[in-house]
């Protein structure tokens, strides 16, 4: 069956450090992979999209890598800030055309 | 900045009752979606809607669910006979391009509580 796995344990880091979150998937051949941020009680907010033929994508302090051989994406936040504290969701396109399948998310806590 | 809106923010209903959740997608978007998130669990795809018809639905989206775009702006999710296990946060989303091709814009959600 198709699975999207993200670190189930919360990630606690100090302000200013780089946070690295992992998304592993099985039984998918996604053309696209997306990362979203979700705050408690709120809807997901889109952050970055990476295509299967792209190795890396950057946007300001965010960087995403996509390794289709390892079936893994890494999401980095550099110079992290307390305001970055949230749950980060990995989402895959299952090639069905319309759906997005989400991982359960990793909770990030950045402390001053 | 344009945003997806949803009403109500919280709905409490008794088991067996019908509920309608309402959404106003971003006006120039073409693809509309409903997702749900049970407390503490992942966001789950329910259904997508394009060109006035369902384009894809998940196993969760059974006969008790239906969607409609009654006019040019609203998009609704109806649950015909609610069950306790329907209690969840329901998110509407819209996008310019389908599926994973482009970003999906999510609304703030409707928290549905079935008692």
PDB file of C-alpha atoms in Angstrom:
ATOM      1  CA  UNK A   1       0.000   0.000   0.000  1.00  0.00           C
ATOM      2  CA  UNK A   2       1.056   3.602  -0.484  1.00  0.00           C
ATOM      3  CA  UNK A   3       2.693   5.240   2.513  1.00  0.00           C
ATOM      4  CA  UNK A   4       4.086   8.664   3.342  1.00  0.00           C
ATOM      5  CA  UNK A   5       6.215   8.694   6.472  1.00  0.00           C
ATOM      6  CA  UNK A   6       7.395  11.736   8.353  1.00  0.00           C
ATOM      7  CA  UNK A   7       9.300  11.880  11.658  1.00  0.00           C
ATOM      8  CA  UNK A   8       6.634  11.116  14.198  1.00  0.00           C
ATOM      9  CA  UNK A   9       8.590  12.674  17.046  1.00  0.00           C
ATOM     10  CA  UNK A  10       8.590  16.413  17.468  1.00  0.00           C
ATOM     11  CA  UNK A  11      11.748  18.217  16.466  1.00  0.00           C
ATOM     12  CA  UNK A  12      13.054  20.725  19.015  1.00  0.00           C
ATOM     13  CA  UNK A  13      15.800  23.089  17.923  1.00  0.00           C
ATOM     14  CA  UNK A  14      17.380  26.300  19.061  1.00  0.00           C
ATOM     15  CA  UNK A  15      16.718  29.574  17.304  1.00  0.00           C
ATOM     16  CA  UNK A  16      19.244  30.252  14.570  1.00  0.00           C
ATOM     17  CA  UNK A  17      19.922  26.582  13.817  1.00  0.00           C
ATOM     18  CA  UNK A  18      18.878  24.706  10.696  1.00  0.00           C
ATOM     19  CA  UNK A  19      15.871  22.407  10.998  1.00  0.00           C
ATOM     20  CA  UNK A  20      15.797  19.360   8.735  1.00  0.00           C
ATOM     21  CA  UNK A  21      12.583  17.389   8.280  1.00  0.00           C
ATOM     22  CA  UNK A  22      12.289  14.118   6.400  1.00  0.00           C
ATOM     23  CA  UNK A  23       9.580  12.677   4.179  1.00  0.00           C
ATOM     24  CA  UNK A  24       9.883   9.086   2.965  1.00  0.00           C
ATOM     25  CA  UNK A  25       7.394   7.414   0.692  1.00  0.00           C
ATOM     26  CA  UNK A  26       6.679   3.930  -0.621  1.00  0.00           C
ATOM     27  CA  UNK A  27       4.661   2.689  -3.583  1.00  0.00           C
ATOM     28  CA  UNK A  28       4.452   6.138  -5.132  1.00  0.00           C
ATOM     29  CA  UNK A  29       6.015   7.510  -8.277  1.00  0.00           C
ATOM     30  CA  UNK A  30       5.068  11.134  -7.739  1.00  0.00           C
ATOM     31  CA  UNK A  31       5.529  13.720 -10.439  1.00  0.00           C
ATOM     32  CA  UNK A  32       5.319  16.393  -7.758  1.00  0.00           C
ATOM     33  CA  UNK A  33       5.997  16.699  -4.054  1.00  0.00           C
ATOM     34  CA  UNK A  34       4.785  19.578  -1.917  1.00  0.00           C
ATOM     35  CA  UNK A  35       5.421  20.885   1.578  1.00  0.00           C
ATOM     36  CA  UNK A  36       2.822  22.682   3.660  1.00  0.00           C
ATOM     37  CA  UNK A  37       2.805  24.324   7.057  1.00  0.00           C
ATOM     38  CA  UNK A  38      -0.085  23.790   9.462  1.00  0.00           C
ATOM     39  CA  UNK A  39      -0.686  25.727  12.655  1.00  0.00           C
ATOM     40  CA  UNK A  40      -3.008  24.292  15.355  1.00  0.00           C
ATOM     41  CA  UNK A  41      -6.663  24.508  14.325  1.00  0.00           C
ATOM     42  CA  UNK A  42      -5.832  26.050  10.950  1.00  0.00           C
ATOM     43  CA  UNK A  43      -5.739  24.896   7.349  1.00  0.00           C
ATOM     44  CA  UNK A  44      -2.483  23.869   5.650  1.00  0.00           C
ATOM     45  CA  UNK A  45      -0.528  26.651   3.971  1.00  0.00           C
ATOM     46  CA  UNK A  46       1.512  25.884   0.856  1.00  0.00           C
ATOM     47  CA  UNK A  47       5.271  26.406   1.111  1.00  0.00           C
ATOM     48  CA  UNK A  48       7.123  24.737  -1.763  1.00  0.00           C
ATOM     49  CA  UNK A  49       6.600  22.411  -4.706  1.00  0.00           C
ATOM     50  CA  UNK A  50       9.313  20.320  -6.319  1.00  0.00           C
ATOM     51  CA  UNK A  51       9.019  18.293  -9.514  1.00  0.00           C
ATOM     52  CA  UNK A  52      10.429  14.813 -10.069  1.00  0.00           C
ATOM     53  CA  UNK A  53      13.111  16.139 -12.427  1.00  0.00           C
ATOM     54  CA  UNK A  54      14.300  18.744  -9.906  1.00  0.00           C
ATOM     55  CA  UNK A  55      16.838  17.862  -7.247  1.00  0.00           C
ATOM     56  CA  UNK A  56      16.523  20.973  -5.137  1.00  0.00           C
ATOM     57  CA  UNK A  57      14.295  24.025  -4.726  1.00  0.00           C
ATOM     58  CA  UNK A  58      14.825  27.102  -2.592  1.00  0.00           C
ATOM     59  CA  UNK A  59      12.639  29.903  -1.355  1.00  0.00           C
ATOM     60  CA  UNK A  60      14.088  32.414   1.083  1.00  0.00           C
ATOM     61  CA  UNK A  61      15.134  30.390   4.172  1.00  0.00           C
ATOM     62  CA  UNK A  62      13.501  27.195   2.900  1.00  0.00           C
ATOM     63  CA  UNK A  63      15.124  24.449   0.864  1.00  0.00           C
ATOM     64  CA  UNK A  64      13.617  21.200  -0.390  1.00  0.00           C
ATOM     65  CA  UNK A  65      15.427  18.258  -1.935  1.00  0.00           C
ATOM     66  CA  UNK A  66      13.799  15.391  -3.811  1.00  0.00           C
ATOM     67  CA  UNK A  67      15.553  12.069  -4.338  1.00  0.00           C
ATOM     68  CA  UNK A  68      13.346   9.775  -6.417  1.00  0.00           C
ATOM     69  CA  UNK A  69      15.854   6.927  -6.092  1.00  0.00           C
ATOM     70  CA  UNK A  70      15.820   7.019  -2.293  1.00  0.00           C
ATOM     71  CA  UNK A  71      12.112   7.958  -2.369  1.00  0.00           C
ATOM     72  CA  UNK A  72      12.805  10.770   0.034  1.00  0.00           C
ATOM     73  CA  UNK A  73      12.448  14.498   0.382  1.00  0.00           C
ATOM     74  CA  UNK A  74      14.273  16.667   2.887  1.00  0.00           C
ATOM     75  CA  UNK A  75      12.915  20.031   4.006  1.00  0.00           C
ATOM     76  CA  UNK A  76      15.324  22.519   5.536  1.00  0.00           C
ATOM     77  CA  UNK A  77      14.640  25.768   7.371  1.00  0.00           C
ATOM     78  CA  UNK A  78      17.820  27.768   7.860  1.00  0.00           C
ATOM     79  CA  UNK A  79      18.282  30.406  10.565  1.00  0.00           C
ATOM     80  CA  UNK A  80      15.140  29.113  12.263  1.00  0.00           C
ATOM     81  CA  UNK A  81      12.968  31.435  14.322  1.00  0.00           C
ATOM     82  CA  UNK A  82      10.352  30.785  17.029  1.00  0.00           C
ATOM     83  CA  UNK A  83       7.723  31.868  14.463  1.00  0.00           C
ATOM     84  CA  UNK A  84       8.678  28.791  12.411  1.00  0.00           C
ATOM     85  CA  UNK A  85       7.195  26.565  15.132  1.00  0.00           C
ATOM     86  CA  UNK A  86       4.387  24.594  13.483  1.00  0.00           C
ATOM     87  CA  UNK A  87       3.623  21.205  11.954  1.00  0.00           C
ATOM     88  CA  UNK A  88       5.094  20.632   8.510  1.00  0.00           C
ATOM     89  CA  UNK A  89       3.291  18.352   6.088  1.00  0.00           C
ATOM     90  CA  UNK A  90       4.661  16.503   3.095  1.00  0.00           C
ATOM     91  CA  UNK A  91       2.148  15.914   0.287  1.00  0.00           C
ATOM     92  CA  UNK A  92       2.406  13.725  -2.785  1.00  0.00           C
ATOM     93  CA  UNK A  93       0.606  13.535  -6.042  1.00  0.00           C
ATOM     94  CA  UNK A  94      -0.457   9.859  -6.460  1.00  0.00           C
ATOM     95  CA  UNK A  95      -0.637  10.317 -10.253  1.00  0.00           C
ATOM     96  CA  UNK A  96      -4.397  10.100 -10.138  1.00  0.00           C
ATOM     97  CA  UNK A  97      -4.621  13.635 -11.417  1.00  0.00           C
ATOM     98  CA  UNK A  98      -6.440  15.490  -8.692  1.00  0.00           C
ATOM     99  CA  UNK A  99      -5.747  14.274  -5.167  1.00  0.00           C
ATOM    100  CA  UNK A 100      -2.968  15.210  -2.796  1.00  0.00           C
ATOM    101  CA  UNK A 101      -2.001  12.604  -0.230  1.00  0.00           C
ATOM    102  CA  UNK A 102      -0.528  13.977   2.968  1.00  0.00           C
ATOM    103  CA  UNK A 103       1.854  12.604   5.532  1.00  0.00           C
ATOM    104  CA  UNK A 104       0.963  12.947   9.175  1.00  0.00           C
ATOM    105  CA  UNK A 105       3.422  15.810   9.589  1.00  0.00           C
ATOM    106  CA  UNK A 106       6.338  16.645  11.842  1.00  0.00           C
ATOM    107  CA  UNK A 107       5.946  19.110  14.672  1.00  0.00           C
ATOM    108  CA  UNK A 108       8.771  21.643  14.875  1.00  0.00           C
ATOM    109  CA  UNK A 109       9.446  23.714  17.985  1.00  0.00           C
ATOM    110  CA  UNK A 110      12.036  26.472  17.771  1.00  0.00           C
ATOM    111  CA  UNK A 111      13.074  27.828  21.148  1.00  0.00           C
ATOM    112  CA  UNK A 112      14.778  31.196  21.732  1.00  0.00           C
TER     113      UNK A 112
ATOM    114  CA  UNK B   1      -4.627  38.488  -1.040  1.00  0.00           C
ATOM    115  CA  UNK B   2      -7.473  36.205  -2.163  1.00  0.00           C
ATOM    116  CA  UNK B   3      -8.429  33.455   0.246  1.00  0.00           C
ATOM    117  CA  UNK B   4     -10.744  30.496   0.595  1.00  0.00           C
ATOM    118  CA  UNK B   5     -13.496  31.047   3.132  1.00  0.00           C
ATOM    119  CA  UNK B   6     -15.592  28.443   4.938  1.00  0.00           C
ATOM    120  CA  UNK B   7     -18.760  28.579   7.003  1.00  0.00           C
ATOM    121  CA  UNK B   8     -19.600  27.772   9.686  1.00  0.00           C
ATOM    122  CA  UNK B   9     -16.367  27.633  11.647  1.00  0.00           C
ATOM    123  CA  UNK B  10     -17.914  25.123  14.039  1.00  0.00           C
ATOM    124  CA  UNK B  11     -20.966  22.903  13.581  1.00  0.00           C
ATOM    125  CA  UNK B  12     -22.448  20.662  16.217  1.00  0.00           C
ATOM    126  CA  UNK B  13     -25.027  18.128  15.090  1.00  0.00           C
ATOM    127  CA  UNK B  14     -26.723  15.016  16.339  1.00  0.00           C
ATOM    128  CA  UNK B  15     -26.017  11.611  14.859  1.00  0.00           C
ATOM    129  CA  UNK B  16     -28.259  10.916  11.887  1.00  0.00           C
ATOM    130  CA  UNK B  17     -28.771  14.556  10.990  1.00  0.00           C
ATOM    131  CA  UNK B  18     -27.793  16.122   7.676  1.00  0.00           C
ATOM    132  CA  UNK B  19     -25.169  18.858   7.556  1.00  0.00           C
ATOM    133  CA  UNK B  20     -24.023  21.158   4.802  1.00  0.00           C
ATOM    134  CA  UNK B  21     -20.590  22.701   4.952  1.00  0.00           C
ATOM    135  CA  UNK B  22     -20.012  25.746   2.796  1.00  0.00           C
ATOM    136  CA  UNK B  23     -16.971  27.096   1.036  1.00  0.00           C
ATOM    137  CA  UNK B  24     -16.188  30.012  -1.237  1.00  0.00           C
ATOM    138  CA  UNK B  25     -13.098  29.104  -3.293  1.00  0.00           C
ATOM    139  CA  UNK B  26     -10.778  31.676  -4.821  1.00  0.00           C
ATOM    140  CA  UNK B  27     -12.672  33.217  -7.718  1.00  0.00           C
ATOM    141  CA  UNK B  28     -10.441  32.371 -10.678  1.00  0.00           C
ATOM    142  CA  UNK B  29      -9.607  28.850  -9.510  1.00  0.00           C
ATOM    143  CA  UNK B  30     -10.861  25.879 -11.496  1.00  0.00           C
ATOM    144  CA  UNK B  31     -10.321  22.904  -9.181  1.00  0.00           C
ATOM    145  CA  UNK B  32     -12.035  22.459  -5.848  1.00  0.00           C
ATOM    146  CA  UNK B  33     -11.435  19.946  -3.107  1.00  0.00           C
ATOM    147  CA  UNK B  34     -12.659  18.730   0.250  1.00  0.00           C
ATOM    148  CA  UNK B  35     -10.312  17.188   2.776  1.00  0.00           C
ATOM    149  CA  UNK B  36     -10.889  16.118   6.358  1.00  0.00           C
ATOM    150  CA  UNK B  37      -8.626  15.820   9.367  1.00  0.00           C
ATOM    151  CA  UNK B  38      -9.657  13.774  12.373  1.00  0.00           C
ATOM    152  CA  UNK B  39      -8.101  15.123  15.549  1.00  0.00           C
ATOM    153  CA  UNK B  40      -4.441  14.111  15.780  1.00  0.00           C
ATOM    154  CA  UNK B  41      -4.437  12.429  12.384  1.00  0.00           C
ATOM    155  CA  UNK B  42      -3.353  13.304   8.881  1.00  0.00           C
ATOM    156  CA  UNK B  43      -5.182  15.426   6.337  1.00  0.00           C
ATOM    157  CA  UNK B  44      -7.192  13.037   4.122  1.00  0.00           C
ATOM    158  CA  UNK B  45      -8.433  13.683   0.601  1.00  0.00           C
ATOM    159  CA  UNK B  46     -12.185  13.266   0.150  1.00  0.00           C
ATOM    160  CA  UNK B  47     -13.122  14.576  -3.278  1.00  0.00           C
ATOM    161  CA  UNK B  48     -12.120  16.875  -6.111  1.00  0.00           C
ATOM    162  CA  UNK B  49     -14.474  18.793  -8.385  1.00  0.00           C
ATOM    163  CA  UNK B  50     -13.798  20.231 -11.808  1.00  0.00           C
ATOM    164  CA  UNK B  51     -15.988  21.500 -14.604  1.00  0.00           C
ATOM    165  CA  UNK B  52     -19.118  20.959 -12.507  1.00  0.00           C
ATOM    166  CA  UNK B  53     -18.533  17.328 -11.785  1.00  0.00           C
ATOM    167  CA  UNK B  54     -16.602  15.077  -9.433  1.00  0.00           C
ATOM    168  CA  UNK B  55     -13.194  14.391 -10.958  1.00  0.00           C
ATOM    169  CA  UNK B  56     -11.933  12.051  -8.260  1.00  0.00           C
ATOM    170  CA  UNK B  57     -13.065  10.701  -4.916  1.00  0.00           C
ATOM    171  CA  UNK B  58     -11.518   8.621  -2.176  1.00  0.00           C
ATOM    172  CA  UNK B  59     -12.857   5.515  -0.454  1.00  0.00           C
ATOM    173  CA  UNK B  60     -13.999   7.739   2.410  1.00  0.00           C
ATOM    174  CA  UNK B  61     -16.365   9.615   0.105  1.00  0.00           C
ATOM    175  CA  UNK B  62     -19.226   7.120   0.155  1.00  0.00           C
ATOM    176  CA  UNK B  63     -22.912   7.536  -0.633  1.00  0.00           C
ATOM    177  CA  UNK B  64     -23.573   9.643   2.451  1.00  0.00           C
ATOM    178  CA  UNK B  65     -21.419  12.439   1.014  1.00  0.00           C
ATOM    179  CA  UNK B  66     -22.217  14.729  -1.888  1.00  0.00           C
ATOM    180  CA  UNK B  67     -20.770  17.930  -3.294  1.00  0.00           C
ATOM    181  CA  UNK B  68     -22.310  20.731  -5.251  1.00  0.00           C
ATOM    182  CA  UNK B  69     -21.420  24.036  -6.804  1.00  0.00           C
ATOM    183  CA  UNK B  70     -24.864  25.644  -6.706  1.00  0.00           C
ATOM    184  CA  UNK B  71     -23.737  28.955  -8.192  1.00  0.00           C
ATOM    185  CA  UNK B  72     -20.594  30.619  -9.487  1.00  0.00           C
ATOM    186  CA  UNK B  73     -19.037  31.119  -6.094  1.00  0.00           C
ATOM    187  CA  UNK B  74     -20.099  28.522  -3.519  1.00  0.00           C
ATOM    188  CA  UNK B  75     -18.939  24.931  -3.137  1.00  0.00           C
ATOM    189  CA  UNK B  76     -20.700  22.714  -0.633  1.00  0.00           C
ATOM    190  CA  UNK B  77     -20.181  19.373   1.066  1.00  0.00           C
ATOM    191  CA  UNK B  78     -23.285  17.590   2.311  1.00  0.00           C
ATOM    192  CA  UNK B  79     -23.216  14.713   4.747  1.00  0.00           C
ATOM    193  CA  UNK B  80     -26.599  13.037   4.580  1.00  0.00           C
ATOM    194  CA  UNK B  81     -26.780  11.111   7.838  1.00  0.00           C
ATOM    195  CA  UNK B  82     -23.924  11.967  10.151  1.00  0.00           C
ATOM    196  CA  UNK B  83     -22.124   9.367  12.247  1.00  0.00           C
ATOM    197  CA  UNK B  84     -19.967   9.846  15.312  1.00  0.00           C
ATOM    198  CA  UNK B  85     -16.893   9.037  13.239  1.00  0.00           C
ATOM    199  CA  UNK B  86     -17.609  11.977  10.922  1.00  0.00           C
ATOM    200  CA  UNK B  87     -16.425  14.295  13.694  1.00  0.00           C
ATOM    201  CA  UNK B  88     -13.406  16.034  12.195  1.00  0.00           C
ATOM    202  CA  UNK B  89     -12.091  19.270  10.759  1.00  0.00           C
ATOM    203  CA  UNK B  90     -13.236  19.659   7.152  1.00  0.00           C
ATOM    204  CA  UNK B  91     -11.088  21.753   4.841  1.00  0.00           C
ATOM    205  CA  UNK B  92     -12.059  23.136   1.492  1.00  0.00           C
ATOM    206  CA  UNK B  93      -9.284  23.930  -0.983  1.00  0.00           C
ATOM    207  CA  UNK B  94      -8.999  25.333  -4.478  1.00  0.00           C
ATOM    208  CA  UNK B  95      -6.291  25.557  -7.119  1.00  0.00           C
ATOM    209  CA  UNK B  96      -5.543  26.796 -10.611  1.00  0.00           C
ATOM    210  CA  UNK B  97      -3.983  23.515 -11.688  1.00  0.00           C
ATOM    211  CA  UNK B  98      -4.995  20.017 -10.628  1.00  0.00           C
ATOM    212  CA  UNK B  99      -3.600  17.722  -7.976  1.00  0.00           C
ATOM    213  CA  UNK B 100       0.080  18.057  -7.241  1.00  0.00           C
ATOM    214  CA  UNK B 101       0.891  20.332 -10.202  1.00  0.00           C
ATOM    215  CA  UNK B 102       0.305  23.501  -8.284  1.00  0.00           C
ATOM    216  CA  UNK B 103      -0.344  24.849  -4.847  1.00  0.00           C
ATOM    217  CA  UNK B 104      -3.663  24.249  -3.221  1.00  0.00           C
ATOM    218  CA  UNK B 105      -5.138  27.044  -1.156  1.00  0.00           C
ATOM    219  CA  UNK B 106      -6.900  25.799   1.950  1.00  0.00           C
ATOM    220  CA  UNK B 107      -9.670  27.442   3.894  1.00  0.00           C
ATOM    221  CA  UNK B 108      -9.649  27.789   7.683  1.00  0.00           C
ATOM    222  CA  UNK B 109     -11.817  24.699   8.107  1.00  0.00           C
ATOM    223  CA  UNK B 110     -15.137  23.769   9.667  1.00  0.00           C
ATOM    224  CA  UNK B 111     -14.947  21.783  12.868  1.00  0.00           C
ATOM    225  CA  UNK B 112     -17.778  19.246  12.779  1.00  0.00           C
ATOM    226  CA  UNK B 113     -18.794  17.656  16.047  1.00  0.00           C
ATOM    227  CA  UNK B 114     -21.317  14.809  15.893  1.00  0.00           C
ATOM    228  CA  UNK B 115     -22.949  13.897  19.207  1.00  0.00           C
TER     229      UNK B 115
END
